[in-house]
Tab-separated table of C-alpha atoms and ligand atoms in Angstrom:
chain	number	residue	atom	x	y	z
A	209	UNK	CA	0.000	0.000	0.000
A	210	UNK	CA	2.617	2.496	1.121
A	211	UNK	CA	4.993	1.404	-1.628
A	212	UNK	CA	2.352	1.981	-4.229
A	213	UNK	CA	1.740	5.492	-2.935
A	214	UNK	CA	5.443	6.329	-3.013
A	215	UNK	CA	5.841	5.089	-6.547
A	216	UNK	CA	2.831	7.129	-7.692
A	217	UNK	CA	4.348	10.296	-6.160
A	218	UNK	CA	7.686	9.486	-7.803
A	219	UNK	CA	6.025	9.314	-11.158
A	220	UNK	CA	4.662	12.824	-10.671
A	221	UNK	CA	7.970	14.211	-9.483
A	222	UNK	CA	9.319	15.381	-12.884
A	223	UNK	CA	6.159	17.390	-13.417
A	224	UNK	CA	6.497	19.083	-10.029
A	225	UNK	CA	10.160	19.815	-10.613
A	226	UNK	CA	9.374	21.374	-13.980
A	227	UNK	CA	6.640	23.504	-12.462
A	228	UNK	CA	8.867	24.683	-9.615
A	229	UNK	CA	11.685	25.531	-12.041
A	230	UNK	CA	9.426	27.262	-14.574
A	231	UNK	CA	7.341	29.246	-12.086
A	232	UNK	CA	9.841	32.089	-11.521
A	233	UNK	CA	10.336	32.484	-15.283
A	234	UNK	CA	6.614	32.613	-15.965
A	235	UNK	CA	6.135	35.023	-13.084
A	236	UNK	CA	8.970	37.225	-14.367
A	237	UNK	CA	7.413	37.332	-17.853
A	238	UNK	CA	4.040	38.302	-16.401
A	239	UNK	CA	5.649	41.078	-14.345
A	240	UNK	CA	7.603	42.275	-17.396
A	241	UNK	CA	4.475	42.570	-19.552
A	242	UNK	CA	2.499	44.116	-16.704
A	243	UNK	CA	5.188	46.732	-16.041
A	244	UNK	CA	5.330	47.664	-19.739
A	245	UNK	CA	1.701	48.745	-19.764
A	246	UNK	CA	1.037	52.416	-20.392
A	247	UNK	CA	-1.439	53.817	-17.864
A	248	UNK	CA	-4.289	55.899	-19.207
A	249	UNK	CA	-4.715	59.340	-17.651
A	250	UNK	CA	-7.824	60.149	-15.629
A	251	UNK	CA	-8.638	63.166	-17.825
A	252	UNK	CA	-8.110	63.873	-21.526
A	253	UNK	CA	-4.643	65.406	-21.945
A	254	UNK	CA	-5.171	65.978	-25.666
A	255	UNK	CA	-8.760	67.149	-26.057
A	256	UNK	CA	-9.933	68.504	-29.443
A	257	UNK	CA	-9.326	72.265	-29.706
A	258	UNK	CA	-13.024	72.773	-30.556
A	259	UNK	CA	-15.979	70.404	-30.677
A	260	UNK	CA	-18.401	72.526	-32.737
A	261	UNK	CA	-18.224	74.871	-35.743
A	262	UNK	CA	-16.676	78.242	-34.949
A	263	UNK	CA	-17.345	81.550	-36.650
A	264	UNK	CA	-14.016	81.835	-38.537
A	265	UNK	CA	-12.098	84.661	-36.912
A	266	UNK	CA	-10.544	86.127	-40.032
A	267	UNK	CA	-9.288	89.206	-38.213
A	268	UNK	CA	-7.208	87.223	-35.717
A	269	UNK	CA	-3.448	87.257	-35.877
A	270	UNK	CA	-1.954	84.377	-37.874
A	271	UNK	CA	0.998	82.205	-36.957
A	272	UNK	CA	4.149	82.192	-39.022
A	273	UNK	CA	3.025	79.213	-41.062
A	274	UNK	CA	2.866	77.770	-44.560
A	275	UNK	CA	1.048	74.926	-46.290
A	276	UNK	CA	3.513	72.762	-48.219
A	277	UNK	CA	2.999	70.302	-51.031
A	278	UNK	CA	5.638	68.256	-52.810
A	279	UNK	CA	4.359	67.494	-56.303
A	280	UNK	CA	5.434	66.681	-59.836
A	281	UNK	CA	4.293	68.485	-62.958
A	282	UNK	CA	2.423	65.315	-63.947
A	283	UNK	CA	0.354	65.481	-60.743
A	284	UNK	CA	-1.361	68.722	-61.703
A	285	UNK	CA	-4.914	67.370	-61.471
A	286	UNK	CA	-4.302	65.537	-58.192
A	287	UNK	CA	-2.623	68.604	-56.724
A	288	UNK	CA	-5.596	70.706	-57.767
A	289	UNK	CA	-7.984	68.306	-56.064
A	290	UNK	CA	-6.143	68.771	-52.770
A	291	UNK	CA	-5.818	72.535	-53.055
A	292	UNK	CA	-9.460	72.973	-54.032
A	293	UNK	CA	-10.395	70.915	-50.973
A	294	UNK	CA	-8.169	72.719	-48.451
A	295	UNK	CA	-9.260	76.104	-49.818
A	296	UNK	CA	-12.967	75.234	-49.539
A	297	UNK	CA	-12.644	73.746	-46.054
A	298	UNK	CA	-10.052	76.000	-44.443
A	299	UNK	CA	-7.922	78.401	-46.388
A	300	UNK	CA	-10.713	80.534	-47.858
A	301	UNK	CA	-10.857	82.074	-44.369
A	302	UNK	CA	-7.282	81.905	-43.141
A	303	UNK	CA	-5.376	82.578	-46.382
A	304	UNK	CA	-2.036	80.971	-45.628
A	305	UNK	CA	0.469	80.747	-48.491
A	306	UNK	CA	0.790	77.364	-50.232
A	307	UNK	CA	4.350	76.428	-51.100
A	308	UNK	CA	4.767	73.885	-53.895
A	309	UNK	CA	8.014	71.937	-54.036
A	310	UNK	CA	9.369	69.982	-56.997
A	311	UNK	CA	12.696	68.276	-57.617
A	312	UNK	CA	12.445	69.444	-61.246
A	313	UNK	CA	11.639	72.832	-62.810
A	314	UNK	CA	7.930	73.668	-62.781
A	315	UNK	CA	5.806	73.721	-65.930
A	316	UNK	CA	4.281	77.140	-66.587
A	317	UNK	CA	0.876	75.471	-66.746
A	318	UNK	CA	1.202	73.929	-63.279
A	319	UNK	CA	2.181	77.290	-61.836
A	320	UNK	CA	-0.622	79.186	-63.530
A	321	UNK	CA	-3.371	76.707	-62.675
A	322	UNK	CA	-2.318	75.905	-59.124
A	323	UNK	CA	-1.684	79.522	-58.238
A	324	UNK	CA	-5.227	80.238	-59.351
A	325	UNK	CA	-6.659	77.322	-57.344
A	326	UNK	CA	-4.629	78.535	-54.348
A	327	UNK	CA	-6.292	81.936	-54.560
A	328	UNK	CA	-3.110	83.587	-55.876
A	329	UNK	CA	-1.172	82.536	-52.777
A	330	UNK	CA	0.947	79.883	-54.493
A	331	UNK	CA	4.733	79.879	-54.143
A	332	UNK	CA	6.684	77.577	-56.464
A	333	UNK	CA	10.143	76.362	-55.522
A	334	UNK	CA	12.590	73.845	-56.910
A	335	UNK	CA	14.497	71.692	-54.424
A	336	UNK	CA	18.256	72.191	-54.808
A	337	UNK	CA	19.874	69.115	-56.390
A	338	UNK	CA	22.129	68.440	-53.398
A	339	UNK	CA	19.096	68.018	-51.133
A	340	UNK	CA	17.448	65.437	-53.398
A	341	UNK	CA	20.136	62.899	-54.126
A	342	UNK	CA	22.368	60.214	-52.655
A	343	UNK	CA	24.682	61.463	-49.886
A	344	UNK	CA	28.170	61.877	-51.386
A	345	UNK	CA	29.806	59.253	-49.151
A	346	UNK	CA	27.359	56.543	-50.239
A	347	UNK	CA	28.369	54.028	-52.920
A	348	UNK	CA	25.749	54.837	-55.548
A	349	UNK	CA	26.190	51.639	-57.562
A	350	UNK	CA	25.547	49.495	-54.541
A	351	UNK	CA	22.603	51.690	-53.519
A	352	UNK	CA	21.059	51.429	-56.996
A	353	UNK	CA	21.479	47.643	-56.998
A	354	UNK	CA	19.839	47.459	-53.605
A	355	UNK	CA	16.928	49.633	-54.758
A	356	UNK	CA	16.390	47.316	-57.701
A	357	UNK	CA	16.458	44.269	-55.419
A	358	UNK	CA	14.003	45.917	-53.012
A	359	UNK	CA	11.684	46.528	-55.951
A	360	UNK	CA	11.727	42.808	-56.747
A	361	UNK	CA	11.185	41.930	-53.076
A	362	UNK	CA	7.977	43.925	-53.225
A	363	UNK	CA	8.043	46.512	-50.426
A	364	UNK	CA	5.753	49.370	-51.569
A	365	UNK	CA	7.558	51.941	-53.804
A	366	UNK	CA	10.930	50.479	-52.748
A	367	UNK	CA	12.048	49.912	-56.349
A	368	UNK	CA	11.851	53.612	-57.242
A	369	UNK	CA	14.983	55.668	-56.695
A	370	UNK	CA	12.986	58.908	-56.467
A	371	UNK	CA	10.899	57.513	-53.644
A	372	UNK	CA	14.050	56.894	-51.592
A	373	UNK	CA	15.227	60.468	-52.242
A	374	UNK	CA	11.802	61.693	-51.172
A	375	UNK	CA	11.849	59.724	-47.898
A	376	UNK	CA	15.321	61.029	-47.084
A	377	UNK	CA	14.304	64.546	-48.054
A	378	UNK	CA	11.202	64.574	-45.852
A	379	UNK	CA	13.140	62.935	-43.018
A	380	UNK	CA	15.765	65.627	-42.731
A	381	UNK	CA	16.673	67.877	-45.655
A	382	UNK	CA	13.187	69.389	-45.863
A	383	UNK	CA	13.754	71.284	-42.609
A	384	UNK	CA	16.933	72.878	-43.950
A	385	UNK	CA	15.309	74.247	-47.111
A	386	UNK	CA	16.074	77.888	-47.755
A	387	UNK	CA	12.498	78.400	-48.998
A	388	UNK	CA	11.116	77.292	-45.619
A	389	UNK	CA	13.594	79.021	-43.356
A	390	UNK	CA	11.387	82.024	-42.658
A	391	UNK	CA	8.468	79.906	-41.386
A	392	UNK	CA	8.007	78.192	-38.043
A	393	UNK	CA	4.951	76.013	-38.741
A	394	UNK	CA	4.020	73.844	-41.694
A	395	UNK	CA	0.973	71.881	-42.762
A	396	UNK	CA	1.959	69.124	-45.112
A	397	UNK	CA	-0.317	68.427	-48.048
A	398	UNK	CA	-0.119	65.690	-50.630
A	399	UNK	CA	-1.654	65.480	-54.108
A	400	UNK	CA	-4.939	63.522	-54.203
A	401	UNK	CA	-6.256	64.285	-50.735
A	402	UNK	CA	-9.760	65.218	-49.586
A	403	UNK	CA	-10.647	67.309	-46.594
A	404	UNK	CA	-14.229	66.548	-45.633
A	405	UNK	CA	-15.042	68.889	-42.727
A	406	UNK	CA	-14.938	72.650	-42.350
A	407	UNK	CA	-11.918	73.678	-40.275
A	408	UNK	CA	-13.240	76.905	-38.855
A	409	UNK	CA	-10.385	77.731	-36.498
A	410	UNK	CA	-6.690	78.272	-37.071
A	411	UNK	CA	-4.874	75.030	-36.138
A	412	UNK	CA	-1.482	76.771	-36.073
A	413	UNK	CA	-2.717	79.257	-33.477
A	414	UNK	CA	-4.182	76.445	-31.376
A	415	UNK	CA	-1.030	74.327	-31.659
A	416	UNK	CA	1.027	77.258	-30.435
A	417	UNK	CA	-1.418	78.105	-27.670
A	418	UNK	CA	-1.478	74.528	-26.359
A	419	UNK	CA	2.297	74.086	-26.732
A	420	UNK	CA	1.985	71.290	-29.281
A	421	UNK	CA	4.781	70.445	-31.683
A	422	UNK	CA	3.225	67.699	-33.795
A	423	UNK	CA	-0.306	67.099	-35.070
A	424	UNK	CA	-1.673	64.115	-37.027
A	425	UNK	CA	-4.930	62.584	-38.195
A	426	UNK	CA	-4.240	58.911	-38.976
A	427	UNK	CA	-1.967	56.355	-37.339
A	428	UNK	CA	-1.225	52.946	-38.804
A	429	UNK	CA	1.360	50.210	-39.266
A	430	UNK	CA	4.596	50.626	-41.179
A	431	UNK	CA	5.399	47.866	-43.672
A	432	UNK	CA	7.976	45.839	-41.739
A	433	UNK	CA	10.027	44.680	-44.713
A	434	UNK	CA	10.624	48.262	-45.869
A	435	UNK	CA	12.742	48.987	-42.783
A	436	UNK	CA	14.170	45.923	-41.007
A	437	UNK	CA	17.129	47.926	-39.642
A	438	UNK	CA	15.455	51.237	-38.770
A	439	UNK	CA	14.427	50.345	-35.266
A	440	UNK	CA	17.851	48.908	-34.359
A	441	UNK	CA	19.523	52.097	-35.583
A	442	UNK	CA	17.006	54.180	-33.656
A	443	UNK	CA	17.461	52.357	-30.356
A	444	UNK	CA	21.239	52.466	-30.822
A	445	UNK	CA	21.039	56.270	-31.131
A	446	UNK	CA	18.563	56.456	-28.245
A	447	UNK	CA	20.878	54.633	-25.860
A	448	UNK	CA	23.945	56.480	-27.180
A	449	UNK	CA	22.243	59.727	-26.144
A	450	UNK	CA	20.862	58.250	-22.917
A	451	UNK	CA	17.291	59.170	-23.790
A	452	UNK	CA	14.763	57.703	-21.335
A	453	UNK	CA	11.612	56.017	-22.645
A	454	UNK	CA	8.543	58.249	-22.490
A	455	UNK	CA	5.017	56.883	-22.142
A	456	UNK	CA	4.522	57.538	-25.867
A	457	UNK	CA	7.621	55.508	-26.690
A	458	UNK	CA	6.319	52.657	-24.520
A	459	UNK	CA	2.939	52.925	-26.242
A	460	UNK	CA	4.710	52.262	-29.560
A	461	UNK	CA	6.187	49.053	-28.150
A	462	UNK	CA	4.809	45.619	-27.419
A	463	UNK	CA	6.299	43.777	-24.481
A	464	UNK	CA	7.580	40.280	-25.208
A	465	UNK	CA	6.129	37.282	-23.350
A	466	UNK	CA	9.407	35.420	-23.727
A	467	UNK	CA	10.874	34.845	-20.234
A	468	UNK	CA	14.200	36.226	-19.086
A	469	UNK	CA	16.997	35.611	-20.115
A	470	UNK	CA	15.743	34.228	-23.446
A	471	UNK	CA	13.931	37.471	-24.165
A	472	UNK	CA	17.126	39.387	-24.807
A	473	UNK	CA	18.155	36.846	-27.472
A	474	UNK	CA	15.200	38.151	-29.505
A	475	UNK	CA	16.970	41.499	-29.838
A	476	UNK	CA	18.662	40.189	-32.993
A	477	UNK	CA	15.329	40.038	-34.784
A	478	UNK	CA	14.091	43.093	-36.757
A	479	UNK	CA	12.192	45.830	-34.894
A	480	UNK	CA	13.346	44.593	-31.455
A	481	UNK	CA	15.098	46.604	-28.760
A	482	UNK	CA	17.958	45.321	-26.582
A	483	UNK	CA	15.494	43.873	-24.066
A	484	UNK	CA	13.805	41.869	-26.839
A	485	UNK	CA	10.585	43.897	-26.896
A	486	UNK	CA	9.173	44.743	-30.304
A	487	UNK	CA	8.194	48.004	-32.012
A	488	UNK	CA	4.548	47.572	-33.013
A	489	UNK	CA	5.370	49.405	-36.305
A	490	UNK	CA	2.675	51.910	-35.300
A	491	UNK	CA	3.424	55.424	-36.501
A	492	UNK	CA	1.765	58.695	-37.471
A	493	UNK	CA	0.911	58.850	-41.172
A	494	UNK	CA	3.035	61.783	-42.271
A	495	UNK	CA	1.253	62.794	-45.494
A	496	UNK	CA	-0.849	64.884	-43.114
A	497	UNK	CA	1.238	66.778	-40.589
A	498	UNK	CA	0.836	70.085	-38.842
A	499	UNK	CA	4.069	70.621	-37.002
A	500	UNK	CA	6.596	72.982	-35.523
A	501	UNK	CA	9.691	73.035	-37.715
A	502	UNK	CA	11.817	74.156	-34.786
A	503	UNK	CA	11.367	70.662	-33.339
A	504	UNK	CA	12.769	69.104	-36.511
A	505	UNK	CA	15.442	71.751	-36.883
A	506	UNK	CA	16.655	71.104	-33.341
A	507	UNK	CA	20.161	69.766	-32.842
A	508	UNK	CA	18.775	66.542	-31.341
A	509	UNK	CA	16.498	65.765	-34.285
A	510	UNK	CA	19.070	66.679	-36.912
A	511	UNK	CA	21.645	64.564	-35.082
A	512	UNK	CA	19.224	61.607	-35.169
A	513	UNK	CA	18.649	62.166	-38.891
A	514	UNK	CA	22.395	62.353	-39.620
A	515	UNK	CA	22.934	59.162	-37.622
A	516	UNK	CA	20.272	57.336	-39.654
A	517	UNK	CA	21.606	58.798	-42.891
A	518	UNK	CA	25.104	57.464	-42.153
A	519	UNK	CA	23.638	53.975	-41.729
A	520	UNK	CA	22.584	54.121	-45.404
A	521	UNK	CA	19.112	52.751	-44.644
A	522	UNK	CA	17.305	55.363	-46.739
A	523	UNK	CA	18.780	53.506	-49.739
A	524	UNK	CA	19.902	50.034	-48.612
A	525	UNK	CA	16.400	49.713	-47.192
A	526	UNK	CA	13.402	51.993	-47.698
A	527	UNK	CA	13.181	53.885	-44.442
A	528	UNK	CA	10.103	56.127	-44.560
A	529	UNK	CA	9.819	59.648	-43.208
A	530	UNK	CA	6.593	58.759	-41.395
A	531	UNK	CA	8.329	56.150	-39.249
A	532	UNK	CA	11.380	58.370	-38.743
A	533	UNK	CA	9.275	61.360	-37.644
A	534	UNK	CA	7.165	59.185	-35.337
A	535	UNK	CA	10.082	57.454	-33.637
A	536	UNK	CA	11.714	60.853	-33.130
A	537	UNK	CA	8.541	62.241	-31.579
A	538	UNK	CA	8.457	59.162	-29.343
A	539	UNK	CA	12.009	59.894	-28.193
A	540	UNK	CA	12.262	63.665	-28.152
A	541	UNK	CA	8.809	65.154	-27.591
A	542	UNK	CA	6.747	65.216	-24.462
A	543	UNK	CA	3.684	62.988	-25.119
A	544	UNK	CA	1.447	65.970	-24.336
A	545	UNK	CA	3.032	67.942	-27.182
A	546	UNK	CA	1.407	65.630	-29.721
A	547	UNK	CA	-2.075	66.421	-31.007
A	548	UNK	CA	-4.570	64.141	-32.696
A	549	UNK	CA	-6.795	66.240	-34.987
A	550	UNK	CA	-9.790	63.960	-34.564
A	551	UNK	CA	-12.111	66.724	-35.757
A	552	UNK	CA	-10.461	66.991	-39.194
A	553	UNK	CA	-12.027	64.909	-41.949
A	554	UNK	CA	-9.192	63.576	-44.069
A	555	UNK	CA	-8.784	61.024	-46.829
A	556	UNK	CA	-5.639	59.899	-48.625
A	557	UNK	CA	-5.394	56.688	-50.649
A	558	UNK	CA	-7.936	54.332	-49.073
A	559	UNK	CA	-7.491	55.589	-45.537
A	560	UNK	CA	-9.767	58.159	-44.015
A	561	UNK	CA	-10.914	59.791	-40.857
A	562	UNK	CA	-14.319	61.398	-40.766
A	563	UNK	CA	-15.888	62.471	-37.488
A	564	UNK	CA	-19.605	62.648	-36.830
A	565	UNK	CA	-21.026	66.173	-36.805
A	566	UNK	CA	-21.516	67.977	-33.516
A	567	UNK	CA	-25.110	68.030	-32.354
A	568	UNK	CA	-26.424	71.632	-32.403
A	569	UNK	CA	-22.926	72.841	-33.236
A	570	UNK	CA	-23.235	73.503	-36.974
A	571	UNK	CA	-23.912	77.286	-37.032
A	572	UNK	CA	-26.702	76.949	-39.635
A	573	UNK	CA	-27.071	80.730	-40.043
A	574	UNK	CA	-23.392	81.592	-40.361
A	575	UNK	CA	-22.769	83.702	-43.483
A	576	UNK	CA	-19.114	82.585	-43.573
A	577	UNK	CA	-20.110	78.964	-43.916
A	578	UNK	CA	-22.800	79.230	-46.581
A	579	UNK	CA	-20.646	77.419	-49.132
A	580	UNK	CA	-19.903	74.531	-46.780
A	581	UNK	CA	-22.997	72.488	-47.505
A	582	UNK	CA	-24.474	69.966	-47.447
A	583	UNK	CA	-23.415	68.318	-44.235
A	584	UNK	CA	-24.133	64.822	-43.006
A	585	UNK	CA	-26.374	64.205	-39.962
A	586	UNK	CA	-25.470	65.428	-36.490
A	587	UNK	CA	-25.106	63.009	-33.636
A	588	UNK	CA	-24.531	63.136	-29.888
A	589	UNK	CA	-20.820	63.066	-29.147
A	590	UNK	CA	-19.966	64.243	-32.671
A	591	UNK	CA	-17.227	66.860	-32.917
A	592	UNK	CA	-17.158	67.535	-36.670
A	593	UNK	CA	-18.111	70.787	-38.393
A	594	UNK	CA	-20.212	70.327	-41.512
A	595	UNK	CA	-18.473	67.083	-42.360
A	596	UNK	CA	-19.422	65.438	-45.609
A	597	UNK	CA	-19.175	61.749	-44.837
A	598	UNK	CA	-21.410	59.037	-46.189
A	599	UNK	CA	-23.412	57.100	-43.592
A	600	UNK	CA	-20.853	54.316	-43.400
A	601	UNK	CA	-18.019	56.582	-42.369
A	602	UNK	CA	-19.741	58.912	-39.966
A	603	UNK	CA	-17.327	58.180	-37.172
A	604	UNK	CA	-13.647	58.280	-36.579
A	605	UNK	CA	-11.568	55.618	-38.248
A	606	UNK	CA	-10.630	53.407	-35.343
A	607	UNK	CA	-7.513	51.377	-35.496
A	608	UNK	CA	-5.188	49.478	-33.294
A	609	UNK	CA	-2.405	51.996	-33.833
A	610	UNK	CA	-4.509	55.088	-33.176
A	611	UNK	CA	-5.715	53.513	-29.991
A	612	UNK	CA	-2.201	52.586	-28.858
A	613	UNK	CA	-0.636	55.949	-29.648
A	614	UNK	CA	-3.406	57.804	-27.815
A	615	UNK	CA	-2.964	55.682	-24.702
A	616	UNK	CA	-0.700	58.172	-22.846
A	617	UNK	CA	-3.092	61.080	-23.415
A	618	UNK	CA	-6.622	59.734	-23.658
A	619	UNK	CA	-8.741	58.192	-20.888
A	620	UNK	CA	-11.076	56.742	-23.526
A	621	UNK	CA	-10.586	53.099	-24.276
A	622	UNK	CA	-10.850	52.254	-27.958
A	623	UNK	CA	-11.886	48.977	-29.498
A	624	UNK	CA	-8.583	47.315	-28.798
A	625	UNK	CA	-7.897	48.016	-25.156
B	754	LIG	C1	-0.124	84.137	-58.209
B	754	LIG	O1	-1.229	84.975	-58.383
B	754	LIG	C2	-1.094	86.248	-57.732
B	754	LIG	C3	-2.396	86.975	-57.841
B	754	LIG	O2	-2.935	86.884	-59.119
B	754	LIG	C4	0.065	86.998	-58.336
B	754	LIG	O3	0.223	88.249	-57.695
B	754	LIG	C5	1.335	86.167	-58.142
B	754	LIG	O4	2.416	86.796	-58.762
B	754	LIG	C6	1.132	84.786	-58.749
B	754	LIG	N1	2.283	83.973	-58.413
B	754	LIG	C7	2.969	83.282	-59.322
B	754	LIG	C8	4.113	82.499	-58.829
B	754	LIG	O5	2.666	83.251	-60.506
């Protein structure tokens, strides 16, 4: 009887030993993931500037700001679509200049037509050759071969040399442009964009007033194979400079469930930091940006850009300016300096954001807004002004990334948390 009981216990022994050995590792992993969570604040630290239509205050002082669009002569119609839209929904009241940038000389027709669409406030500049090319220390033949190979591997736009120049330009050289040096703020526009709500206040003035440096509408995932080395280079620079992780940085990361010490072995994989945690690839979509150029002109940002540039990843891989800007904001900006323009209706490619209209906040009798009709239905909790969204899109585009990146500033839980 006793013997049988002993032998039964002995048979279970390996299982108990395994459990006792594994328990601290499992516990450590749970603590690691738990500690990596980003707490949500009790109140909204990044509320919309306004939640109803405003009577556009055309007499108010403007900020030192410019709208900027990079375009090619062949994109005349798409550029016009964007400019018509921003003029109808914003710039008819606030009359900021629109600066068009091209890496080649402008066609007279583009200038004439776009200047007209921009209400005569168009400025047309050509990017100096040395700001739109390979850096001189880079082996161009090897870069060109790599670009061709990336094209075959299928990362979006990675086979086009011009696209690489553009990403590098927007990542760093843009902020050194002579044509932009007299401005502090920019609003980036892209050809083929629709604005779908009236923007009846001056976002530059509000950004300045609320001490924001970076504003966005849409957040989504970067294509991982376009930038396998970007995150390693970024974390290397981050630790070189001893930059602590902000809550926004942590919100961009996903903690690994792999127990210590095996977790740190994961750091060799793409998009992992030294601890083995992974960048979610979430970033702000930079074709819409309202931002303070002094942030990007700062020594810290330019140093980060130069560091990345020296790694050659703008050509050996296809590092995008959206990811570069976002990671920099995650490292160098206070999370409260970032603003989500959730009241701005915006569409580019197949991605959109379109808020519901504010209930009783549409100023139906405003003479300034007579042209901004028709508007879609109002609903409780809506913050849009005369938005033109079809029924299906009458709410903000929710996504995993938007939800994650708003975690440090918003008490509201989205669909994913
Ligand atoms: C744009 O139009 C305005 C007003 O008609 C004019 O004064 C200005 O010179 C034009 N700009 C260019 C670059 O043609």
